[in-house]
Coordinates of C-alpha atoms in Angstrom, one line a residue:
M197 CA 3.8 -50.6 82.6
T198 CA 5.5 -47.3 83.4
T199 CA 8.0 -44.8 81.9
G200 CA 11.1 -46.0 84.0
K201 CA 12.6 -49.5 84.1
N202 CA 10.0 -52.4 84.4
S203 CA 11.2 -55.8 85.6
N204 CA 12.6 -56.9 82.7
G205 CA 14.8 -53.9 82.4
E206 CA 13.2 -52.3 79.6
Y207 CA 12.3 -48.5 79.0
K208 CA 8.4 -47.4 78.1
S209 CA 8.0 -44.5 75.6
A210 CA 6.2 -41.8 77.4
S211 CA 6.4 -39.8 74.1
L212 CA 4.6 -42.6 72.1
I213 CA 1.5 -42.8 75.0
L214 CA 1.4 -39.2 74.6
F215 CA 0.7 -39.5 71.0
Q216 CA -1.4 -42.4 71.5
D217 CA -3.6 -40.3 74.0
C218 CA -3.7 -37.0 71.8
A219 CA -5.1 -39.2 68.9
L220 CA -7.6 -41.1 70.9
S221 CA -8.6 -37.9 72.4
V222 CA -9.1 -36.1 69.0
I223 CA -11.2 -39.2 67.8
S224 CA -13.6 -39.0 70.4
S225 CA -14.1 -35.2 69.7
L226 CA -14.7 -35.6 66.5
L227 CA -17.0 -38.6 67.6
A228 CA -18.6 -36.2 69.7
I229 CA -19.4 -33.2 67.1
L230 CA -20.5 -35.4 64.7
L231 CA -23.0 -36.9 67.3
I232 CA -24.1 -33.4 67.7
R233 CA -24.8 -32.7 64.2
W234 CA -26.9 -35.9 64.0
L235 CA -28.7 -35.1 67.0
T236 CA -29.2 -31.2 65.8
G237 CA -29.3 -31.4 62.1
P238 CA -27.3 -28.9 59.7
I239 CA -25.0 -26.4 61.4
A240 CA -23.9 -23.2 59.5
N241 CA -20.0 -23.5 58.5
F242 CA -19.9 -26.6 60.3
N243 CA -16.6 -27.8 58.2
T244 CA -14.9 -24.9 59.2
D245 CA -16.3 -25.8 62.8
V246 CA -14.9 -29.5 62.6
Y247 CA -11.3 -28.1 62.1
I248 CA -11.2 -25.2 64.8
W249 CA -13.2 -27.9 67.6
L250 CA -10.4 -30.7 66.5
S251 CA -7.6 -28.1 66.6
A252 CA -8.4 -27.1 70.3
S253 CA -8.9 -30.6 70.8
L254 CA -5.5 -31.4 70.0
G255 CA -4.3 -28.5 72.2
G256 CA -6.5 -28.7 75.1
S257 CA -5.4 -32.8 75.0
L258 CA -1.7 -32.0 74.6
L259 CA -1.7 -29.4 77.5
G260 CA -3.6 -31.4 79.9
I261 CA -1.6 -34.3 79.3
L262 CA 1.8 -32.5 79.9
V263 CA 0.5 -30.2 82.8
S264 CA -0.9 -33.6 84.5
S265 CA 1.9 -35.9 83.2
S266 CA -0.6 -38.4 82.9
H267 CA 1.4 -40.0 80.1
R268 CA 4.1 -41.0 82.5
M269 CA 1.8 -42.7 84.8
V270 CA 0.5 -46.3 82.6
R271 CA 1.2 -48.8 85.0
R272 CA 0.4 -52.9 85.0
W273 CA -2.3 -51.9 87.4
V274 CA -4.8 -49.3 88.0
R275 CA -4.0 -46.7 91.1
F276 CA -5.6 -43.9 92.3
R277 CA -2.6 -41.7 91.5
S278 CA -2.6 -42.7 88.1
S279 CA -6.2 -42.6 87.6
F280 CA -6.3 -38.8 88.9
K281 CA -4.0 -37.9 86.6
L282 CA -5.5 -38.9 83.7
V283 CA -8.9 -37.6 85.1
K284 CA -6.9 -34.1 85.8
A285 CA -5.9 -34.3 81.9
I286 CA -9.2 -34.4 80.3
F287 CA -10.8 -32.2 82.7
I288 CA -8.0 -29.4 81.5
K289 CA -8.7 -30.4 77.8
E290 CA -12.7 -29.8 78.6
V291 CA -12.0 -26.5 80.3
V292 CA -10.3 -25.6 76.9
M293 CA -13.1 -27.0 74.6
V294 CA -15.7 -24.8 77.1
L295 CA -13.6 -21.6 76.3
I296 CA -14.0 -22.0 72.8
L297 CA -17.7 -22.4 73.0
I298 CA -17.8 -19.7 75.4
F299 CA -15.9 -17.3 73.1
R300 CA -17.9 -18.7 69.9
A301 CA -15.3 -19.8 67.9
V302 CA -17.3 -22.9 67.0
T303 CA -21.0 -22.3 66.5
I304 CA -23.1 -24.4 68.0
P305 CA -27.0 -23.9 67.4
S306 CA -28.5 -23.6 71.1
L307 CA -27.3 -23.9 74.9
E308 CA -28.4 -27.2 75.2
S309 CA -26.7 -28.4 71.7
A310 CA -23.2 -26.9 73.7
V311 CA -23.6 -28.8 76.8
L312 CA -24.5 -31.8 75.4
V313 CA -21.5 -31.9 73.1
V314 CA -19.2 -30.9 76.0
L315 CA -20.6 -34.0 77.8
A316 CA -20.3 -35.8 75.3
D317 CA -17.0 -35.1 74.5
T318 CA -15.7 -35.9 78.0
L319 CA -17.6 -39.2 78.2
L320 CA -16.2 -40.2 75.1
T321 CA -12.6 -39.4 76.1
S322 CA -12.7 -40.9 79.4
I323 CA -14.5 -44.3 78.1
V324 CA -11.7 -44.9 75.3
L325 CA -8.6 -43.4 77.4
F326 CA -9.3 -45.6 80.2
Y327 CA -10.5 -48.4 78.0
I328 CA -7.1 -48.6 76.4
R329 CA -5.4 -48.3 79.5
L330 CA -7.5 -51.8 81.1
V331 CA -6.7 -53.5 77.6
A332 CA -3.3 -53.0 78.2
I333 CA -3.3 -54.0 81.8
M334 CA -5.2 -57.5 80.4
F335 CA -2.4 -58.1 78.1
T336 CA 0.4 -57.2 80.2
Q337 CA -1.0 -59.1 83.2
E338 CA -0.2 -62.7 81.6
D339 CA 2.5 -64.3 82.9
V340 CA 5.2 -65.4 80.0
D341 CA 6.6 -68.3 82.0
K342 CA 3.4 -69.7 82.4
V343 CA 2.3 -69.2 78.5
K344 CA 5.7 -71.0 78.0
Q345 CA 4.8 -73.9 80.3
E346 CA 1.5 -74.4 78.5
A347 CA 3.3 -74.2 75.0
A348 CA 5.6 -77.0 76.4
K349 CA 3.2 -79.6 77.5
L350 CA 3.2 -83.0 75.8
N351 CA 0.9 -83.5 73.3
T352 CA -1.6 -86.7 74.5
L353 CA -3.9 -88.9 72.8
V354 CA -5.6 -91.4 74.9
A355 CA -6.7 -94.7 73.5
G356 CA -9.7 -96.0 73.5
T357 CA -13.1 -94.5 74.1
D358 CA -14.6 -96.3 76.6
A359 CA -15.5 -96.0 80.2
R360 CA -11.7 -96.4 81.3
A361 CA -10.4 -94.3 78.6
V362 CA -12.9 -91.2 79.7
A363 CA -11.7 -91.5 83.0
M364 CA -7.7 -91.5 82.0
A365 CA -8.4 -88.2 80.0
E366 CA -10.1 -86.8 82.9
D367 CA -7.0 -87.6 84.8
I368 CA -4.5 -85.9 82.2
M369 CA -6.4 -83.0 81.8
K370 CA -5.9 -82.1 85.3
S371 CA -2.1 -82.8 85.2
D372 CA 0.7 -80.1 84.6
K373 CA 2.9 -81.9 82.2
Y374 CA -0.1 -83.2 79.2
N375 CA -1.7 -81.5 76.8
L376 CA -5.2 -83.7 76.2
I377 CA -5.9 -83.1 72.5
G378 CA -8.1 -86.1 71.7
F379 CA -9.3 -89.5 71.7
I380 CA -7.5 -92.2 69.0
S381 CA -10.0 -95.5 67.9
P382 CA -9.8 -97.9 65.4
D383 CA -13.6 -97.9 65.0
K384 CA -14.6 -95.8 62.1
S385 CA -17.9 -95.2 63.2
M386 CA -16.6 -93.3 66.3
S387 CA -14.5 -90.7 64.2
G388 CA -15.3 -87.2 64.9
R389 CA -17.5 -87.8 68.0
V390 CA -16.9 -85.5 70.7
I391 CA -16.7 -87.1 74.2
D392 CA -16.8 -84.3 76.9
D393 CA -15.8 -81.6 74.5
I394 CA -12.9 -84.3 73.3
V395 CA -12.7 -85.2 69.4
V396 CA -12.3 -88.9 68.7
Y397 CA -10.0 -89.4 65.8
H398 CA -9.8 -92.8 63.9
C399 CA -6.4 -94.2 63.3
Q400 CA -5.7 -98.3 62.0
N401 CA -1.9 -97.9 61.1
E402 CA 1.3 -96.2 61.1
E403 CA 0.7 -94.1 57.7
E404 CA -2.6 -92.9 59.4
L405 CA -0.9 -92.2 62.6
Q406 CA 1.9 -90.3 60.7
T407 CA -1.2 -88.1 58.9
L408 CA -2.8 -87.4 62.3
E409 CA 0.3 -86.6 63.4
W410 CA 0.9 -83.7 60.7
K411 CA -2.7 -82.4 61.3
L412 CA -2.6 -82.1 65.1
G413 CA 0.9 -80.2 65.0
G414 CA 2.5 -83.4 66.9
I415 CA 2.0 -86.2 68.7
D416 CA 4.2 -86.7 71.6
C417 CA 2.6 -89.8 73.6
I418 CA -0.4 -92.3 73.2
M419 CA -1.7 -93.5 76.6
F420 CA -3.6 -96.5 76.9
P421 CA -5.8 -97.7 80.0
K422 CA -4.7 -100.7 81.8
S423 CA -7.6 -102.3 80.0
N424 CA -10.1 -101.9 77.7
V425 CA -13.7 -102.8 78.1
S426 CA -16.2 -102.7 75.0
G427 CA -19.1 -101.1 75.6
T428 CA -20.8 -97.7 74.9
P429 CA -18.4 -94.7 75.5
K430 CA -18.8 -93.0 78.8
S431 CA -20.0 -89.5 78.1
H432 CA -20.6 -86.9 80.7
G433 CA -21.1 -84.1 78.3
K434 CA -22.1 -83.4 74.4
N435 CA -21.6 -86.6 72.5
M436 CA -22.4 -85.9 68.7
V437 CA -20.8 -86.3 65.3
V438 CA -18.8 -83.5 64.0
D439 CA -16.1 -83.2 61.2
P440 CA -12.7 -83.5 62.7
I441 CA -10.9 -80.1 63.2
T442 CA -7.2 -79.9 63.1
D443 CA -7.8 -76.6 65.4
K444 CA -9.8 -74.2 66.5
M445 CA -10.1 -72.3 63.0
S446 CA -12.7 -73.4 60.5
Q447 CA -12.1 -73.4 56.8
A448 CA -14.6 -70.4 56.5
E449 CA -12.5 -68.4 59.0
R450 CA -9.3 -69.4 57.2
N451 CA -11.0 -68.2 54.0
L452 CA -12.1 -64.8 55.8
K453 CA -9.0 -64.1 57.0
R454 CA -7.2 -64.5 53.9
V455 CA -9.6 -61.7 52.6
L456 CA -9.0 -59.6 55.9
D457 CA -5.2 -60.2 55.4
C458 CA -5.8 -58.7 51.5
S459 CA -7.8 -56.3 52.2
L460 CA -5.7 -54.6 55.2
S461 CA -2.7 -54.6 53.5
A462 CA -4.1 -52.8 50.8
I463 CA -5.5 -50.4 52.9
L464 CA -2.0 -50.3 54.8
L465 CA -0.1 -49.6 52.0
I466 CA -1.8 -46.6 51.1
I467 CA -1.9 -45.4 54.7
F468 CA 1.6 -45.7 55.3
S469 CA 3.1 -45.1 51.8
P470 CA 4.4 -41.7 53.4
L471 CA 6.5 -43.0 56.5
A472 CA 7.5 -45.7 54.1
L473 CA 9.1 -43.2 51.8
I474 CA 10.7 -41.3 54.7
S475 CA 11.9 -44.4 55.9
A476 CA 13.7 -45.5 52.2
I477 CA 15.0 -41.6 52.4
A478 CA 16.7 -42.0 55.5
I479 CA 18.1 -45.8 54.8
K480 CA 19.7 -44.0 51.3
L481 CA 21.0 -41.2 53.2
D482 CA 22.7 -43.0 56.0
D483 CA 24.9 -44.6 53.9
G484 CA 23.5 -44.5 50.3
K485 CA 23.1 -47.8 49.6
D486 CA 20.2 -50.5 48.6
I487 CA 17.0 -49.6 50.6
L488 CA 15.3 -53.2 50.5
Y489 CA 16.5 -56.1 52.1
K490 CA 15.5 -59.0 50.4
Q491 CA 16.0 -62.6 51.7
E492 CA 14.6 -66.4 50.5
R493 CA 12.8 -67.7 53.6
I494 CA 10.2 -71.1 53.8
G495 CA 6.5 -70.5 53.7
K496 CA 3.3 -72.5 53.6
N497 CA 3.9 -76.1 52.3
G498 CA 7.5 -75.7 52.6
K499 CA 7.7 -73.1 49.5
P500 CA 10.2 -70.7 49.6
F501 CA 9.4 -67.2 49.2
T502 CA 11.3 -64.0 49.1
I503 CA 10.9 -61.8 52.3
L504 CA 11.1 -58.4 51.8
K505 CA 12.2 -55.5 54.9
F506 CA 13.8 -52.1 54.9
R507 CA 17.4 -52.9 55.1
T508 CA 18.7 -52.3 59.0
M509 CA 22.3 -53.6 58.8
K510 CA 25.2 -53.0 56.8
M511 CA 26.1 -54.0 53.4
N512 CA 27.3 -57.8 53.4
A513 CA 26.6 -58.3 57.2
E514 CA 26.8 -62.1 56.6
A515 CA 29.5 -62.3 54.6
N516 CA 31.0 -64.6 57.2
G517 CA 27.8 -66.9 57.0
A518 CA 24.4 -66.5 58.4
Q519 CA 24.0 -65.4 61.8
L520 CA 20.6 -64.6 64.5
F521 CA 20.1 -61.3 65.0
K522 CA 21.6 -59.9 68.5
G523 CA 19.1 -57.0 69.5
D524 CA 20.3 -53.4 70.1
A525 CA 23.6 -54.4 70.8
D526 CA 24.6 -56.3 67.4
S527 CA 27.1 -54.2 65.6
R528 CA 25.7 -54.5 62.4
L529 CA 23.1 -52.4 62.7
T530 CA 23.5 -48.9 61.1
K531 CA 22.5 -45.7 62.9
T532 CA 19.1 -45.7 60.8
G533 CA 18.7 -49.7 61.5
K534 CA 18.4 -49.4 65.2
F535 CA 15.4 -46.7 64.8
L536 CA 13.7 -48.5 62.2
R537 CA 14.0 -52.0 64.4
K538 CA 13.5 -50.3 67.7
Y539 CA 9.9 -49.4 66.1
H540 CA 9.2 -52.2 63.7
L541 CA 9.5 -50.1 60.8
D542 CA 11.6 -52.3 58.9
E543 CA 8.3 -54.8 58.4
L544 CA 6.8 -52.3 56.5
P545 CA 7.5 -53.5 53.1
Q546 CA 6.1 -57.3 54.6
L547 CA 2.9 -55.9 53.6
W548 CA 3.4 -56.6 50.2
N549 CA 4.5 -59.8 51.1
V550 CA 0.8 -60.3 52.9
F551 CA -1.0 -58.6 49.9
R552 CA 0.4 -61.5 47.4
G553 CA -0.2 -64.8 49.9
D554 CA 3.2 -65.3 50.8
M555 CA 2.3 -64.3 54.4
S556 CA -0.3 -63.6 56.9
F557 CA -0.4 -60.6 59.5
V558 CA -0.5 -63.6 61.9
G559 CA 1.1 -66.8 61.8
Y560 CA 4.7 -67.8 62.9
R561 CA 7.8 -65.9 62.1
P562 CA 9.3 -67.2 58.4
E563 CA 13.0 -68.5 58.9
R564 CA 15.8 -69.6 56.6
Q565 CA 16.3 -73.1 55.4
F566 CA 19.9 -72.7 56.9
F567 CA 18.0 -72.0 60.5
I568 CA 15.3 -74.6 60.1
D569 CA 17.9 -77.2 59.7
Q570 CA 19.5 -76.8 63.0
I571 CA 15.7 -76.7 64.6
M572 CA 14.9 -80.2 62.9
E573 CA 17.8 -81.8 64.1
Y574 CA 16.5 -81.0 67.4
N575 CA 12.5 -81.3 66.7
P576 CA 11.4 -81.9 63.8
R577 CA 8.2 -80.9 64.0
Y578 CA 8.8 -77.6 62.8
C579 CA 7.4 -78.7 59.1
Y580 CA 4.1 -79.0 60.9
L581 CA 4.0 -75.1 60.9
Y582 CA 4.1 -75.7 57.2
Q583 CA 0.5 -76.0 57.3
M584 CA -0.4 -72.3 57.6
R585 CA 1.2 -69.0 56.3
P586 CA 4.0 -67.0 58.1
G587 CA 3.4 -64.1 59.9
V588 CA 4.4 -60.3 60.1
T589 CA 3.9 -61.0 63.8
S590 CA 3.3 -63.9 66.1
Y591 CA 2.2 -65.3 69.2
A592 CA 5.5 -66.8 70.0
T593 CA 7.3 -63.5 69.2
L594 CA 5.4 -61.7 72.1
Y595 CA 6.7 -64.2 74.5
N596 CA 10.1 -64.9 73.3
G597 CA 11.1 -62.3 71.6
Y598 CA 14.0 -62.1 68.7
T599 CA 15.7 -65.6 69.0
D600 CA 19.4 -65.1 69.3
T601 CA 19.8 -68.9 70.4
L602 CA 18.8 -72.1 69.2
E603 CA 17.2 -72.8 72.6
K604 CA 14.9 -69.9 72.2
M605 CA 14.3 -71.1 68.4
L606 CA 13.3 -74.3 70.0
T607 CA 11.1 -72.6 72.7
R608 CA 9.4 -70.6 70.0
L609 CA 9.0 -73.7 68.1
D610 CA 6.4 -75.0 71.0
L611 CA 4.9 -71.8 71.1
D612 CA 4.0 -71.5 67.2
L613 CA 3.0 -75.1 67.3
Y614 CA 0.7 -74.0 70.3
Y615 CA -0.9 -71.5 67.9
L616 CA -1.2 -73.8 65.1
R617 CA -3.4 -75.8 67.7
N618 CA -5.3 -73.3 68.9
R619 CA -5.6 -70.6 66.6
S620 CA -8.9 -68.6 65.7
L621 CA -10.1 -65.2 64.6
F622 CA -10.0 -64.3 68.2
F623 CA -6.6 -65.5 68.8
D624 CA -5.3 -63.4 65.8
A625 CA -7.3 -60.3 66.8
K626 CA -5.6 -60.8 70.2
V627 CA -2.1 -61.2 68.9
L628 CA -2.6 -58.1 66.7
A629 CA -3.9 -56.0 69.4
K630 CA -1.3 -56.9 72.0
T631 CA 1.3 -56.5 69.1
F632 CA 0.0 -52.7 68.7
L633 CA 0.3 -52.1 72.4
S634 CA 3.9 -53.2 72.9
I635 CA 4.8 -51.2 69.6
V636 CA 2.8 -47.9 70.8
T637 CA 4.0 -48.4 74.4
G638 CA 7.7 -48.9 73.4
R639 CA 7.7 -52.4 74.8
K640 CA 10.5 -54.6 73.4
F641 CA 9.6 -57.9 71.6

């Protein structure tokens, strides 16, 4: 991640990295002085001291970052030079903090406490800034082609649970073409059993198979061993009875996800209300037209809902029919709209969609029926996505970007189905973290 061109020809925003590092540095300073107060007890004029301390932290951080140019040395891997610049920025900041203490602009009870607050500030700032870079590296090192290849694997069931079926399953798991999602058995007593960490599903007829396909997000093929051998299933690992699941997210996790969606959206609606107001004023001043863009999208259980966005395009942008967004080069974008799209500020009204329950923070990007019909002509499995709420962000968006062609829409569907089969609260946290990092580092998606 450099501030110059990367392998995709995209530019990173040095100003956003500067803002991020300053904010994290000030937060570290706040934690440091709160720690000293907790260790030493009440401090006279503490509220005033905190304001001075944090102002010095902001000034010192800004000075250190600009002098060292550490915000221009954020890369996909840690190098000595980039690490040295970050250390230099932290050192300059701490010199400013020491000067504040020397001139007694901040009242610290004793010399020992003063030394301790500087050490705590240095340690916390270093840990937080380096950690953020390491997290960014961890996320940006993922190979996009490998992610798409994994999502495009054929979903496969193995018929039977005997020794030959287990042997076939072992071979399939080594394949780069197939994604083994379970065993299938007509024996009801085998339903829910786990053989080598692979769930056994019960199925006796075509109707049950269609139901199973819905739950599993699509079945590409069912493989049959050359001959079935009766007897006890061969198991090299666990062999216990569990409730069959359609993905890694339990019902409790799904309930918790909804609670988190509702709580977080309510908090963010309050926090970002000033930013939303500024965006609304900018749109109105740009062309004096409508601020909000409302459109019908298809959500959970195939039910339509009205999605809310800040308007980024000219009025009647689709007077000639539905069109896919073509990125920054799209002539329909307004001047304000280009800025809002770049930093995804146009998505802020969707916090209300999340609060209402139309959407979740992480899911699949909701589409119009017009385009859904086109997708389903090639891949009817789109309807499997209706099992979950659409999201403000998605796993597919991170790796597939805006879908300006039907081919990209079909690739996005593969990624969305992969998310459906593998989703969990941890998976959601990863998608949200990577979305945040992509926005603050200026990465386009």
